[in-house]
Amino acid sequence: SHTYLISLYFDEQTNQWLSHLMKRISKKTGNDYMLAHQIPPHLTVAMLKSNDSTTLCEKLQDFATSLSSEKLTIASVGMFRTSVVFLQPVLNSYLSQLSLSIHHTFSKEQADNSRCVPYQWIPHISLAKHLSPKQQLDAISILQSEHFPRRIKVCNISLSKTKPYEDIMVISLS
């Protein structure tokens, strides 16, 4: 079976800001994982395992009809296991509800190793991955001059496959 992600994408202004940060981090650290793998700025809300992307698409399309475009607040900079640097949005009611309802809708397809499980999920927008400890500090130093909190807008929900990262379906939210 394949691994799929359901992710949120943002407005054009936010995409430009996040892409610019990714490029600056890549230049300073020499780590271009995100750029080389063409991974766009995104916020993953579910990690699924399935052999049937068609069914996933149908379920997501159905699910997305009840979803609206919303604003999120980026509150802080974070890191995982010394190898990922990310921006952290506030877990507001929109994201909490989304997490619960996606988990419910795709309960059969949840990946075992998913970190997107309600009440365990840490919403994050990765800016760099597979960093060394030194690269991680360099990445964070770039983000120290950014101003938070910062408002961003969720505009799309997507189904993508991993390795390589590739969108299968992107649905725009009104």
Short mmCIF file of C-alpha atoms in Angstrom, two decimals:
data_model
loop_
_atom_site.label_atom_id
_atom_site.label_comp_id
_atom_site.label_asym_id
_atom_site.label_seq_id
_atom_site.Cartn_x
_atom_site.Cartn_y
_atom_site.Cartn_z
CA SER A 1 0.00 0.00 0.00
CA HIS A 2 1.02 3.61 -0.56
CA THR A 3 1.34 6.48 1.88
CA TYR A 4 -0.82 9.53 1.22
CA LEU A 5 -1.07 12.89 2.94
CA ILE A 6 -4.03 15.18 3.34
CA SER A 7 -2.69 18.70 3.67
CA LEU A 8 -3.81 22.30 3.79
CA TYR A 9 -2.36 24.84 1.35
CA PHE A 10 -2.30 28.59 1.81
CA ASP A 11 -2.95 31.89 0.07
CA GLU A 12 -0.44 33.21 -2.47
CA GLN A 13 1.10 35.80 -0.12
CA THR A 14 1.71 33.15 2.55
CA ASN A 15 3.17 30.74 -0.04
CA GLN A 16 5.61 33.40 -1.20
CA TRP A 17 6.67 34.17 2.39
CA LEU A 18 7.13 30.49 3.30
CA SER A 19 8.93 29.66 0.03
CA HIS A 20 11.26 32.61 0.61
CA LEU A 21 12.05 31.32 4.13
CA MET A 22 12.69 27.81 2.74
CA LYS A 23 15.12 29.22 0.18
CA ARG A 24 16.95 31.36 2.75
CA ILE A 25 17.29 28.38 5.10
CA SER A 26 18.49 26.15 2.27
CA LYS A 27 21.09 28.73 1.24
CA LYS A 28 22.37 29.25 4.77
CA THR A 29 22.40 25.57 5.82
CA GLY A 30 23.36 23.99 2.49
CA ASN A 31 20.42 21.62 3.03
CA ASP A 32 18.04 21.74 0.05
CA TYR A 33 15.85 18.70 0.85
CA MET A 34 12.54 20.60 0.62
CA LEU A 35 13.48 22.38 -2.60
CA ALA A 36 15.10 19.36 -4.27
CA HIS A 37 12.01 17.25 -3.55
CA GLN A 38 9.69 20.09 -4.65
CA ILE A 39 7.75 19.97 -1.38
CA PRO A 40 5.44 23.01 -1.25
CA PRO A 41 4.54 24.90 1.93
CA HIS A 42 1.79 22.81 3.54
CA LEU A 43 0.20 21.73 6.79
CA THR A 44 -0.42 17.97 6.94
CA VAL A 45 -3.63 16.98 8.71
CA ALA A 46 -3.67 13.24 7.98
CA MET A 47 -1.33 10.44 6.96
CA LEU A 48 -3.08 7.54 5.23
CA LYS A 49 -2.20 4.11 3.87
CA SER A 50 -4.19 2.78 0.94
CA ASN A 51 -3.98 0.91 -2.36
CA ASP A 52 -6.80 2.93 -3.85
CA SER A 53 -6.25 6.63 -4.45
CA THR A 54 -9.55 6.90 -6.34
CA THR A 55 -11.58 6.10 -3.22
CA LEU A 56 -9.46 8.53 -1.19
CA CYS A 57 -10.15 11.26 -3.77
CA GLU A 58 -13.89 10.61 -3.66
CA LYS A 59 -13.96 10.65 0.14
CA LEU A 60 -11.89 13.84 0.29
CA GLN A 61 -14.06 15.57 -2.30
CA ASP A 62 -17.11 14.69 -0.26
CA PHE A 63 -15.42 15.79 2.97
CA ALA A 64 -14.26 19.11 1.51
CA THR A 65 -17.81 20.26 0.77
CA SER A 66 -18.27 20.92 4.50
CA LEU A 67 -14.97 22.76 4.81
CA SER A 68 -14.39 26.50 4.47
CA SER A 69 -11.35 28.66 3.93
CA GLU A 70 -10.12 29.95 7.31
CA LYS A 71 -7.40 32.06 8.88
CA LEU A 72 -4.74 30.52 11.11
CA THR A 73 -2.22 32.23 13.36
CA ILE A 74 1.43 31.25 13.19
CA ALA A 75 2.56 31.61 16.78
CA SER A 76 6.07 30.21 17.03
CA VAL A 77 9.06 28.40 15.60
CA GLY A 78 9.55 24.75 16.51
CA MET A 79 11.73 21.72 15.90
CA PHE A 80 11.43 17.94 15.95
CA ARG A 81 14.15 15.45 16.86
CA THR A 82 16.93 17.83 15.92
CA SER A 83 16.25 17.35 12.20
CA VAL A 84 13.12 19.36 11.32
CA VAL A 85 12.46 23.09 11.70
CA PHE A 86 8.88 24.32 11.38
CA LEU A 87 6.45 27.14 12.00
CA GLN A 88 3.67 26.30 14.43
CA PRO A 89 0.12 27.51 13.96
CA VAL A 90 -2.18 27.79 16.96
CA LEU A 91 -4.39 24.72 17.31
CA ASN A 92 -7.66 26.67 17.04
CA SER A 93 -11.19 25.26 16.81
CA TYR A 94 -10.96 25.04 12.99
CA LEU A 95 -7.88 22.80 13.12
CA SER A 96 -9.18 20.79 16.09
CA GLN A 97 -12.50 20.05 14.35
CA LEU A 98 -10.70 19.28 11.11
CA SER A 99 -8.40 16.82 12.86
CA LEU A 100 -11.32 15.02 14.51
CA SER A 101 -13.54 14.85 11.44
CA ILE A 102 -10.75 13.76 9.07
CA HIS A 103 -9.73 11.07 11.53
CA HIS A 104 -13.33 9.89 11.66
CA THR A 105 -13.84 10.02 7.87
CA PHE A 106 -10.60 8.17 7.09
CA SER A 107 -10.50 5.90 10.16
CA LYS A 108 -9.88 2.76 8.05
CA GLU A 109 -6.98 4.33 6.18
CA GLN A 110 -5.04 5.86 9.08
CA ALA A 111 -1.33 5.02 8.84
CA ASP A 112 -0.01 3.21 11.94
CA ASN A 113 2.90 5.59 12.33
CA SER A 114 0.78 8.70 11.76
CA ARG A 115 1.52 11.64 14.05
CA CYS A 116 -1.67 13.34 12.88
CA VAL A 117 -3.93 11.61 15.40
CA PRO A 118 -6.32 13.91 17.29
CA TYR A 119 -4.92 15.05 20.69
CA GLN A 120 -1.41 13.88 19.72
CA TRP A 121 -1.05 15.97 16.60
CA ILE A 122 1.25 18.99 16.61
CA PRO A 123 0.22 21.14 13.66
CA HIS A 124 3.36 22.31 11.88
CA ILE A 125 4.55 23.77 8.59
CA SER A 126 7.98 22.30 7.87
CA LEU A 127 10.54 24.67 6.40
CA ALA A 128 13.49 22.25 6.42
CA LYS A 129 14.02 18.52 7.03
CA HIS A 130 16.91 16.10 7.51
CA LEU A 131 19.06 18.78 9.13
CA SER A 132 22.19 18.20 11.17
CA PRO A 133 22.20 19.78 14.66
CA LYS A 134 24.32 22.67 13.32
CA GLN A 135 22.05 23.18 10.30
CA GLN A 136 19.07 23.23 12.62
CA LEU A 137 20.51 26.08 14.67
CA ASP A 138 21.34 27.99 11.47
CA ALA A 139 17.77 27.52 10.25
CA ILE A 140 16.35 28.80 13.53
CA SER A 141 18.65 31.84 13.48
CA ILE A 142 17.03 32.90 10.17
CA LEU A 143 13.57 32.66 11.74
CA GLN A 144 14.52 34.76 14.78
CA SER A 145 13.99 37.96 12.80
CA GLU A 146 10.47 37.02 11.64
CA HIS A 147 7.53 38.67 13.37
CA PHE A 148 4.98 36.48 15.12
CA PRO A 149 2.06 36.09 15.56
CA ARG A 150 1.34 36.15 11.86
CA ARG A 151 -2.00 35.46 10.18
CA ILE A 152 -2.20 33.13 7.21
CA LYS A 153 -5.15 31.84 5.21
CA VAL A 154 -6.01 28.24 4.37
CA CYS A 155 -7.26 28.15 0.76
CA ASN A 156 -6.99 24.53 -0.42
CA ILE A 157 -7.03 20.97 0.83
CA SER A 158 -4.99 18.37 -1.03
CA LEU A 159 -4.37 14.66 -1.36
CA SER A 160 -0.72 13.93 -2.16
CA LYS A 161 1.49 10.93 -2.35
CA THR A 162 4.92 10.82 -0.75
CA LYS A 163 8.37 9.89 -2.09
CA PRO A 164 8.28 11.75 -4.40
CA TYR A 165 5.86 14.35 -3.10
CA GLU A 166 3.14 14.80 -5.70
CA ASP A 167 -0.37 16.25 -5.58
CA ILE A 168 -3.09 13.86 -6.70
CA MET A 169 -5.94 16.27 -6.06
CA VAL A 170 -6.22 19.86 -4.85
CA ILE A 171 -9.62 21.22 -3.86
CA SER A 172 -10.09 24.93 -3.37
CA LEU A 173 -12.11 26.00 -0.33
CA SER A 174 -14.48 28.94 -0.47
#
